[in-house]
Amino acid sequence: MAKDFVVGIDIGGQSSKLGVVDARGEVLAQSVIPASGSADPKVVVKELAQGVMALISQAGKTGEIRGIGVGAPNGNYYNGTIAFAPNLPWAAHGSVEFAKLLQEACGGIPVSLTNDANAAAMGEMTYGVAKGMKDFIMITLGTGVGSGIVIGGQVLYGSDGFAGELGHTCAVRHNGRLCGCGKTGCLEAYCSAIGVARTAREWLDMSDEKSLLREVQNITSKDVYTAALEGDNLALRVFEYTGKILGQSLADFVEFSAPEAIVLFGGLARAKEFLYEPTLKAMNENLLPLWKGKVRILFSQLKESDAAILGASALAWEL
Amino acid sequence: MAKDFVVGIDIGGQSSKLGVVDARGEVLAQSVIPASGSADPKVVVKELAQGVMALISQAGKTGEIRGIGVGAPNGNYYNGTIAFAPNLPWAAHGSVEFAKLLQEACGGIPVSLTNDANAAAMGEMTYGVAKGMKDFIMITLGTGVGSGIVIGGQVLYGSDGFAGELGHTCAVRHNGRLCGCGKTGCLEAYCSAIGVARTAREWLDMSDEKSLLREVQNITSKDVYTAALEGDNLALRVFEYTGKILGQSLADFVEFSAPEAIVLFGGLARAKEFLYEPTLKAMNENLLPLWKGKVRILFSQLKESDAAILGASALAWEL
């Protein structure tokens, strides 16, 4: 039987999302498996495998699955492990041979694994705005900042499988913010959802400027977005600042790998109307003349509910 | 007849260096052709081709040349052009189809061309300290700062042939120095020979500290090196500072492509004894834990007089 379908799995701390996908990126069936809370990788893999096999059967594609692609935090493409992933109790304190275990538990269907940002880049290249591109950089602007770098049509893994930690390159060297990773000034400390909320809170503390955000407890990036939509000046400037920091860093990334385009994805990328112009402007101001005005900034257009599954599934076409 | 030899040409503003090279990196014959001063690419190519054919004949390898590799400022691997190279009067104001012209003038021997830093990286990978490595970054610390990035055993050219302008990534965002490229804070403005001399001059102006350098007119990086060798405190601190800036940037490069090693080359890299430790320290302090202590910093060991020819020649083995 022709194997014309793949499975995509997005592993998360709260739940994992599964989908059966065809070559055009249609999700034929999907399900969500809540995290069991178990710290035993074998239990977790067994539950997941049951979910996978049930979903394949439900989609009527038993025997027609080419492979399973997995996107997971701290997933390593080279050796199929998930290691020291703080949000996964079963992989927080060591290295789990996840791809191997899952393949065994799914009756030998080949499994390929990478981290979430690389999976997102594969998804854009296979089904999204980067379709047909050979060289682009995917930046995921979520709770943190992740990245997937594509060079010559291949995701860049580097010598150890961990290339593409652009969220932890230095965006602000002078008095930079402390990042969750322990370093200071990381891009992630400014251009993530958490970074945007932090900028807003810092600026509110620093002045008496009127702002809708003064009425909000525990400001989130979503609050800043809502305030910006209502024309709040401080909120608008927070996005301008965020775009400026992001664009400056993007210029350095372009000078490294000379991509055709940068693709932005993730919760914060929904604030496209406020982020696009300052980001593009700062990128062009910081580029060598040969690249000025030539590198596009694109926003992912994959349906948010499907994107994680699609990204992971894209990996499986290479199996 | 077996074609077991290649020619390497390093094009410079003052002169071009030519060599016939064997597979082990022995330079069998070499010559130097002074720049003619002509602004006509055809005249320049004709002179160069005469020099190449004479050298091949002198080495006794007529009919045994597999190809000619050329390293040139602003050389583009994809289309074989040299374009807008300020130091080459015949290619300063437009784009010259150099590889095509030279191949015609050399009786059809295939010609491959790239920029000098990429050629240096090829040289290290083929004959030098990066032999056998698949993933490394070459940084050339000369008058300027150049770079050649190797990923999976291939030089990274990007979507347009110009990838790897790491000398113009931002090293100092806050009050950064004006760089020759028009941007501010570029790595090149600090970690080149010119940058080192500039740091020394700025520091001498800023204080009354005693230093051997106070007696020197028009301080060069070589003067700073000589003073450091004599234990001059200010000169020693200039190298410490230069290494710190370089190491900080190297950390960002590692977070991009996860190389096994960084290879340093060029006039300034001769100050290894003063640069190595501060560079390594700053790199490790700015790396994510997963890379701390794992990425090597190596210094090129190719004979300086041969290195440019060898680098260019390495290109020709792929022809």
XYZ file of C-alpha atoms in Angstrom:
638
model
C 0.000 0.000 0.000
C 1.324 3.485 -0.852
C 2.491 5.372 2.192
C 1.093 8.808 1.359
C 0.365 10.113 4.857
C 2.375 11.217 7.871
C 1.735 11.860 11.551
C 2.811 15.043 13.294
C 3.185 15.254 17.069
C 3.831 18.442 18.990
C 5.009 17.620 22.500
C 4.177 20.244 25.114
C 4.315 20.572 28.871
C 0.517 20.651 29.295
C -0.517 18.373 26.439
C 0.609 16.863 23.171
C -1.130 17.505 19.855
C -1.367 14.759 17.218
C -2.499 14.859 13.624
C -2.626 12.694 10.486
C -1.549 14.856 7.543
C -1.544 14.497 3.763
C 1.024 15.846 1.292
C -0.814 19.129 0.809
C -0.840 19.877 4.529
C -4.451 18.929 5.200
C -4.922 17.656 8.744
C -7.260 14.671 8.234
C -7.704 13.883 11.914
C -6.328 15.301 15.105
C -6.396 14.790 18.842
C -4.969 16.184 22.026
C -3.458 14.030 24.763
C -3.170 15.754 28.155
C 0.161 15.279 29.929
C -0.158 12.254 32.218
C 2.080 13.812 34.848
C 4.188 10.659 34.948
C 7.944 11.040 35.308
C 8.503 7.674 33.617
C 9.335 8.059 29.904
C 8.013 4.541 29.173
C 4.574 5.390 30.541
C 4.478 8.623 28.574
C 5.575 6.938 25.341
C 3.040 4.122 25.788
C 0.135 6.540 26.250
C 1.272 8.579 23.270
C 1.671 5.512 21.050
C -1.860 4.376 21.914
C -3.123 7.809 20.920
C -1.179 7.708 17.642
C -2.408 4.261 16.622
C -6.011 5.170 17.531
C -5.811 8.354 15.456
C -4.347 6.554 12.425
C -7.134 4.020 12.636
C -9.757 6.764 13.045
C -8.413 8.483 9.894
C -8.644 5.161 8.058
C -4.960 5.218 7.156
C -3.630 2.114 8.888
C -0.672 0.824 6.848
C -0.435 4.062 4.878
C 1.765 6.090 7.239
C 5.234 6.921 5.917
C 6.523 8.181 9.242
C 5.970 10.122 12.418
C 7.515 13.554 12.927
C 7.907 14.923 16.436
C 8.569 18.488 17.558
C 9.643 18.688 21.182
C 11.435 21.146 23.448
C 15.151 20.267 23.505
C 14.603 17.621 20.843
C 17.815 16.577 19.074
C 17.513 15.613 15.405
C 20.809 13.732 15.255
C 20.209 11.199 18.021
C 16.436 11.365 18.518
C 16.698 12.283 22.196
C 14.840 14.777 24.362
C 17.199 15.955 27.093
C 16.936 18.270 30.065
C 13.612 19.778 29.019
C 12.473 21.719 32.112
C 8.748 21.564 31.203
C 8.624 17.779 30.673
C 8.834 15.941 34.048
C 9.826 12.693 32.282
C 12.735 14.354 30.421
C 13.737 17.116 32.807
C 16.685 15.450 34.508
C 18.293 13.361 31.813
C 18.266 12.245 28.222
C 15.402 10.127 26.844
C 15.786 8.136 23.607
C 12.377 9.268 22.562
C 12.422 8.543 18.813
C 13.611 4.983 19.359
C 11.072 4.287 22.132
C 8.156 5.720 20.161
C 9.099 3.823 17.000
C 9.110 0.532 18.942
C 5.785 1.382 20.572
C 4.202 2.247 17.197
C 4.971 -1.070 15.561
C 8.113 0.147 13.804
C 6.760 3.202 11.967
C 9.883 5.391 11.485
C 10.109 8.388 13.841
C 12.057 11.598 13.310
C 12.400 14.265 15.989
C 13.576 17.840 16.293
C 12.950 20.865 18.460
C 9.772 22.911 18.097
C 11.328 25.857 16.265
C 13.033 23.621 13.693
C 9.732 21.802 13.211
C 8.020 25.148 12.629
C 10.619 25.989 9.962
C 10.014 22.614 8.256
C 6.286 23.336 8.357
C 6.686 26.716 6.645
C 8.983 25.238 4.006
C 6.694 22.289 3.289
C 3.246 23.881 3.498
C 3.602 27.606 4.331
C 4.957 30.995 3.258
C 8.471 29.592 2.775
C 7.326 26.965 0.265
C 9.955 26.760 -2.460
C 12.551 28.739 -0.503
C 16.002 27.275 0.022
C 17.366 29.823 2.486
C 15.299 31.430 5.220
C 15.248 31.940 8.983
C 12.209 31.163 11.090
C 11.853 33.087 14.331
C 9.202 31.899 16.773
C 8.001 34.701 19.017
C 6.166 32.936 21.824
C 6.695 32.703 25.561
C 10.354 32.535 24.532
C 12.130 33.209 21.244
C 13.110 30.165 19.182
C 14.593 29.800 15.745
C 14.899 27.378 12.869
C 17.484 28.147 10.200
C 17.141 26.705 6.715
C 20.191 26.641 4.442
C 20.086 25.141 0.966
C 16.704 23.580 1.733
C 17.968 21.826 4.870
C 17.397 22.716 8.516
C 20.719 23.721 10.071
C 21.639 21.408 12.946
C 25.350 22.168 13.317
C 27.999 19.879 14.735
C 25.894 18.715 17.680
C 22.255 19.043 16.610
C 21.644 22.243 18.599
C 22.312 25.013 16.067
C 19.858 27.888 15.869
C 19.559 29.244 19.397
C 19.041 32.768 18.094
C 16.790 33.684 21.028
C 19.927 33.602 23.160
C 22.174 35.734 20.998
C 22.920 39.085 22.596
C 20.502 41.853 21.618
C 21.472 44.351 24.307
C 25.074 44.196 25.526
C 25.005 47.282 27.765
C 22.949 46.748 30.956
C 21.014 43.946 29.296
C 18.119 42.237 31.054
C 18.674 38.946 32.845
C 17.297 36.132 30.670
C 15.798 32.874 31.911
C 18.905 31.090 30.577
C 21.162 32.899 33.046
C 22.805 35.219 30.502
C 22.011 38.905 30.100
C 20.705 40.880 27.137
C 19.358 37.878 25.173
C 16.928 38.583 22.330
C 14.409 36.423 24.189
C 14.467 38.819 27.185
C 13.054 41.550 24.919
C 11.180 40.058 21.980
C 9.165 37.266 23.599
C 5.662 37.588 25.056
C 7.311 37.810 28.465
C 9.755 40.448 27.212
C 6.962 42.654 25.848
C 5.074 42.497 29.159
C 8.287 43.286 30.994
C 9.010 46.329 28.816
C 5.494 47.630 29.513
C 5.844 47.130 33.263
C 9.287 48.769 33.347
C 8.064 51.788 31.408
C 4.970 52.183 33.589
C 7.221 52.181 36.656
C 9.616 54.704 35.137
C 7.088 57.472 34.453
C 3.622 58.771 35.273
C 2.497 58.652 31.654
C -1.199 57.862 31.280
C -1.898 54.405 29.888
C -4.767 51.939 29.748
C -2.276 49.420 31.095
C -2.201 51.137 34.513
C -5.547 49.486 35.300
C -4.294 45.978 34.467
C -2.975 43.556 37.095
C -0.145 41.218 35.994
C 0.207 42.670 32.538
C 0.676 40.146 29.714
C 1.720 40.731 26.095
C -1.940 40.237 25.178
C -2.900 43.176 27.404
C -0.276 45.299 25.672
C -1.673 44.244 22.288
C -5.248 45.076 23.341
C -4.148 48.478 24.614
C -2.255 49.135 21.359
C -5.395 48.279 19.377
C -7.190 50.984 21.376
C -4.486 53.488 20.464
C -2.709 53.524 23.819
C 0.496 55.458 23.275
C 2.691 53.587 25.709
C 1.546 50.213 24.373
C 2.224 51.333 20.802
C 5.732 52.434 21.775
C 6.371 49.078 23.480
C 5.780 47.343 20.139
C 7.929 49.894 18.317
C 10.756 49.231 20.764
C 10.285 45.459 20.498
C 10.395 45.687 16.698
C 13.519 47.818 16.824
C 15.390 45.332 19.024
C 14.194 42.439 16.855
C 15.139 44.166 13.576
C 18.638 44.995 14.830
C 19.232 41.335 15.624
C 17.710 40.174 12.345
C 20.299 42.295 10.490
C 23.084 40.337 12.200
C 21.413 37.056 11.279
C 21.170 38.149 7.632
C 24.872 39.010 7.658
C 25.540 35.457 8.813
C 23.533 33.374 6.363
C 22.159 35.727 3.671
C 18.610 34.320 3.646
C 15.877 35.293 1.172
C 13.454 35.989 3.973
C 12.793 35.950 7.705
C 9.552 34.226 8.742
C 7.929 35.268 12.026
C 5.600 32.930 13.859
C 4.070 32.525 17.305
C 1.712 34.319 19.639
C 3.537 37.635 19.514
C 3.669 37.562 15.697
C -0.107 38.119 15.798
C 0.753 41.757 16.605
C 1.903 42.042 12.973
C 0.331 45.472 12.439
C 2.460 46.947 15.228
C 5.647 44.918 14.769
C 6.174 44.767 11.012
C 7.248 48.309 10.206
C 9.625 48.997 13.111
C 11.206 45.560 12.653
C 11.751 46.013 8.916
C 13.045 49.549 9.409
C 15.567 48.553 12.103
C 16.721 45.558 10.064
C 17.367 47.666 6.975
C 19.107 50.397 8.964
C 21.531 47.820 10.320
C 22.233 45.906 7.109
C 25.188 46.358 4.779
C 24.131 48.240 1.620
C 24.139 45.057 -0.458
C 21.161 43.676 1.494
C 19.208 46.849 2.278
C 15.614 46.520 1.096
C 16.220 43.023 -0.311
C 15.377 40.673 2.554
C 11.673 40.110 3.198
C 10.031 39.754 6.588
C 7.056 37.395 6.313
C 4.486 36.287 8.849
C 3.387 32.672 9.033
C -0.098 32.110 7.641
C -0.614 28.559 8.806
C -3.757 28.102 10.878
C -2.517 28.478 14.444
C -4.407 25.389 15.624
C -2.728 23.227 12.959
C 0.730 24.821 12.764
C 2.476 22.781 15.450
C 1.166 19.493 14.055
C 2.031 20.499 10.489
C 5.543 21.522 11.457
C 6.227 18.221 13.153
C 4.601 16.242 10.334
C 6.837 17.926 7.742
C 9.817 16.126 9.260
C 8.270 12.765 8.469
C 8.236 13.298 4.693
C 12.017 12.923 4.741
C 11.791 9.458 6.294
C 47.138 12.912 -18.558
C 45.979 12.872 -14.917
C 45.028 16.311 -13.678
C 46.549 16.171 -10.208
C 47.465 19.821 -9.695
C 45.620 23.082 -9.176
C 46.420 26.770 -9.387
C 45.568 29.207 -6.591
C 45.351 32.952 -7.195
C 44.934 35.545 -4.469
C 43.863 38.850 -5.989
C 44.920 41.919 -4.037
C 44.938 45.654 -4.520
C 48.738 45.909 -4.690
C 49.547 42.595 -6.331
C 48.229 39.137 -7.036
C 49.871 35.949 -5.777
C 49.872 32.798 -7.898
C 50.871 29.244 -7.064
C 50.777 25.735 -8.512
C 49.711 23.373 -5.711
C 49.536 19.594 -5.253
C 46.958 17.592 -3.305
C 48.955 17.744 -0.078
C 49.124 21.521 -0.137
C 52.719 21.818 -1.369
C 53.242 24.987 -3.370
C 55.414 23.744 -6.275
C 55.961 27.127 -7.883
C 54.763 30.609 -7.117
C 54.947 34.135 -8.417
C 53.706 37.618 -7.689
C 52.202 39.890 -10.326
C 52.127 43.569 -9.372
C 48.836 45.361 -10.081
C 49.088 46.951 -13.529
C 47.019 49.926 -12.470
C 44.786 49.461 -15.496
C 41.080 50.080 -15.044
C 40.278 47.735 -17.953
C 39.334 44.252 -16.742
C 40.423 42.727 -20.069
C 43.956 44.077 -19.687
C 44.144 42.825 -16.100
C 42.840 39.362 -17.009
C 45.238 39.091 -19.975
C 48.281 39.905 -17.807
C 47.141 37.491 -15.128
C 46.511 34.688 -17.628
C 50.009 35.134 -19.083
C 51.417 34.837 -15.562
C 49.338 31.706 -14.872
C 50.358 29.935 -18.078
C 54.027 30.829 -17.542
C 53.923 29.489 -13.969
C 52.253 26.224 -15.007
C 54.915 25.776 -17.648
C 57.689 26.629 -15.163
C 56.329 23.989 -12.752
C 56.340 21.475 -15.617
C 52.606 20.785 -15.200
C 51.199 21.871 -18.558
C 48.114 19.718 -19.267
C 47.953 18.503 -15.647
C 45.947 21.351 -14.081
C 42.494 20.400 -12.835
C 41.365 23.953 -12.268
C 42.139 27.444 -11.091
C 40.797 28.750 -7.767
C 40.602 32.482 -7.188
C 40.170 34.369 -3.922
C 39.244 38.003 -4.464
C 37.667 40.818 -2.488
C 33.910 40.869 -3.202
C 34.223 37.685 -5.235
C 30.903 35.884 -5.729
C 31.030 32.095 -5.888
C 27.634 31.696 -7.549
C 28.196 33.806 -10.634
C 31.990 34.171 -10.743
C 31.901 37.952 -10.634
C 33.971 40.515 -8.745
C 31.783 43.537 -8.098
C 32.274 46.947 -6.497
C 35.633 46.061 -4.926
C 36.988 49.433 -3.739
C 40.651 48.340 -3.866
C 40.564 47.019 -7.436
C 40.377 49.918 -9.931
C 39.154 47.561 -12.687
C 36.280 46.236 -10.563
C 35.503 49.182 -8.327
C 32.544 50.645 -10.194
C 30.750 47.665 -11.597
C 30.566 43.898 -11.915
C 33.277 41.961 -13.807
C 32.674 38.408 -15.041
C 36.096 37.472 -13.831
C 35.867 33.668 -13.729
C 34.520 33.494 -17.284
C 37.119 35.925 -18.673
C 40.014 34.166 -16.958
C 38.877 30.735 -18.079
C 38.762 31.917 -21.717
C 42.191 33.529 -21.397
C 43.687 30.361 -19.871
C 42.690 28.076 -22.722
C 39.551 26.768 -21.036
C 40.991 25.561 -17.712
C 37.967 25.725 -15.337
C 37.974 28.658 -12.920
C 36.175 28.920 -9.577
C 36.074 32.120 -7.553
C 35.092 33.236 -4.071
C 35.954 35.986 -1.615
C 39.219 35.912 0.323
C 37.751 34.831 3.653
C 35.834 31.936 2.111
C 39.014 30.907 0.303
C 40.876 30.977 3.625
C 38.229 28.678 5.130
C 38.585 26.258 2.194
C 42.346 26.333 2.713
C 42.049 25.405 6.395
C 39.584 22.635 5.625
C 41.687 21.180 2.811
C 45.222 21.559 4.186
C 45.092 23.196 7.646
C 43.859 22.950 11.249
C 40.258 22.357 10.132
C 41.173 19.272 8.071
C 38.420 16.711 8.593
C 36.015 19.185 10.197
C 32.525 19.555 8.797
C 31.387 22.583 10.798
C 33.636 25.501 11.667
C 33.860 29.261 11.348
C 36.948 30.987 9.994
C 37.513 34.553 11.156
C 40.208 36.541 9.349
C 41.635 39.272 11.545
C 43.480 41.533 9.131
C 43.090 45.160 8.106
C 39.402 44.298 8.313
C 37.526 41.329 9.763
C 36.307 38.715 7.289
C 34.676 35.339 7.752
C 34.127 32.037 6.020
C 31.485 29.738 7.471
C 31.620 26.004 6.815
C 28.480 23.927 7.379
C 28.369 20.214 6.684
C 31.695 20.447 4.841
C 30.476 23.197 2.493
C 31.237 26.907 2.549
C 28.034 28.816 3.325
C 27.122 31.162 0.475
C 23.466 31.871 1.280
C 20.764 32.880 -1.146
C 22.923 35.400 -3.010
C 26.532 34.247 -2.600
C 27.386 36.854 0.043
C 26.759 35.009 3.329
C 29.336 35.323 6.092
C 29.834 39.049 6.619
C 30.479 38.510 10.318
C 32.883 41.458 10.479
C 29.848 43.669 10.060
C 27.625 42.149 12.702
C 27.111 44.457 15.642
C 29.633 43.988 18.463
C 28.914 47.218 20.347
C 25.358 48.541 20.062
C 25.680 51.372 22.575
C 27.822 54.281 21.285
C 29.552 51.947 18.842
C 32.409 53.159 16.657
C 31.758 54.216 13.078
C 32.900 51.418 10.760
C 34.278 51.836 7.242
C 31.039 50.295 5.931
C 28.978 53.208 7.258
C 27.359 51.320 10.137
C 28.318 51.692 13.800
C 29.611 49.177 16.311
C 30.713 46.544 13.760
C 33.058 43.804 14.972
C 35.540 45.022 12.354
C 35.721 48.452 14.018
C 37.177 46.768 17.130
C 38.854 43.481 16.247
C 40.793 44.352 13.092
C 44.356 45.675 12.935
C 42.859 49.125 12.469
C 40.507 48.592 15.418
C 43.342 47.609 17.751
C 45.357 50.702 16.802
C 42.265 52.835 17.306
C 41.609 51.397 20.769
C 45.213 52.172 21.753
C 44.988 55.750 20.454
C 41.640 56.357 22.173
C 42.940 55.074 25.490
C 46.119 57.134 25.276
C 43.994 60.228 24.691
C 41.683 59.418 27.575
C 44.315 59.214 30.335
C 47.860 60.130 31.282
C 48.847 56.527 31.915
C 52.460 55.802 31.055
C 52.947 53.669 27.977
C 55.676 52.843 25.477
C 53.103 53.733 22.835
C 53.254 57.433 23.766
C 56.537 57.681 21.854
C 55.087 56.176 18.670
C 53.764 58.272 15.782
C 50.786 56.850 13.844
C 50.348 53.795 16.035
C 49.643 50.517 14.212
C 48.490 47.180 15.609
C 52.074 45.998 15.180
C 53.281 48.747 17.525
C 50.704 47.645 20.083
C 51.907 44.060 19.740
C 55.552 45.081 20.159
C 54.680 47.107 23.262
C 52.698 44.177 24.689
C 55.709 41.904 24.161
C 57.709 44.347 26.287
C 55.098 44.132 29.040
C 53.463 47.498 28.406
C 50.341 47.561 30.549
C 48.152 49.626 28.270
C 49.077 47.522 25.226
C 48.305 44.335 27.127
C 44.910 45.700 28.129
C 44.171 46.658 24.511
C 44.529 42.994 23.522
C 42.445 41.893 26.513
C 39.696 44.268 25.439
C 39.958 43.172 21.800
C 39.699 39.519 22.851
C 36.695 40.262 25.043
C 34.806 41.963 22.211
C 35.750 39.160 19.819
C 34.784 36.392 22.258
C 31.386 37.968 22.941
C 30.635 37.976 19.228
C 31.958 34.441 18.748
C 29.419 33.239 21.327
C 26.602 34.623 19.162
C 28.072 32.920 16.090
C 28.215 29.601 17.959
C 24.557 29.994 18.936
C 23.765 30.390 15.237
C 25.562 27.452 13.665
C 26.952 25.268 16.503
C 30.421 24.750 14.995
C 33.092 22.410 16.369
C 35.670 25.174 16.319
C 36.469 28.752 15.446
C 39.651 29.234 13.388
C 41.454 32.580 13.626
C 43.735 33.743 10.839
C 45.399 36.935 9.624
C 47.938 39.481 10.779
C 46.279 40.165 14.102
C 45.984 36.438 14.876
C 49.788 36.477 15.254
C 49.131 38.092 18.647
C 47.858 34.688 19.772
C 49.570 34.808 23.180
C 47.628 37.959 24.086
C 44.332 37.232 22.342
C 43.637 33.569 23.033
C 42.721 33.593 26.710
C 40.497 36.705 26.843
C 38.732 35.590 23.650
C 38.059 32.072 24.945
C 36.963 33.403 28.337
C 34.519 35.930 26.885
C 33.132 33.353 24.453
C 32.459 30.834 27.208
C 30.940 33.449 29.520
C 28.450 34.329 26.806
C 27.526 30.825 25.663
C 24.505 28.800 26.732
C 25.519 26.085 29.223
C 25.256 23.359 26.586
C 28.267 24.813 24.688
C 30.397 26.171 27.533
C 33.908 24.763 27.313
C 33.078 22.663 24.248
C 33.913 24.898 21.283
C 37.601 25.217 20.446
C 39.358 28.356 19.279
C 42.204 27.427 16.916
C 44.820 29.538 15.167
C 45.749 28.873 11.558
C 49.119 27.206 11.164
C 49.512 27.555 7.420
C 52.707 29.320 6.378
C 51.635 32.938 6.027
C 53.383 33.331 2.679
C 51.490 30.345 1.235
C 48.130 30.681 2.976
C 46.383 32.945 0.477
C 47.477 30.817 -2.487
C 46.542 27.591 -0.707
C 43.124 28.923 0.231
C 42.345 29.902 -3.328
C 43.760 26.665 -4.720
C 41.522 24.604 -2.424
C 38.501 25.845 -4.390
C 39.843 24.273 -7.551
C 39.765 20.697 -6.221
C 35.970 20.857 -6.449
C 36.083 21.629 -10.172
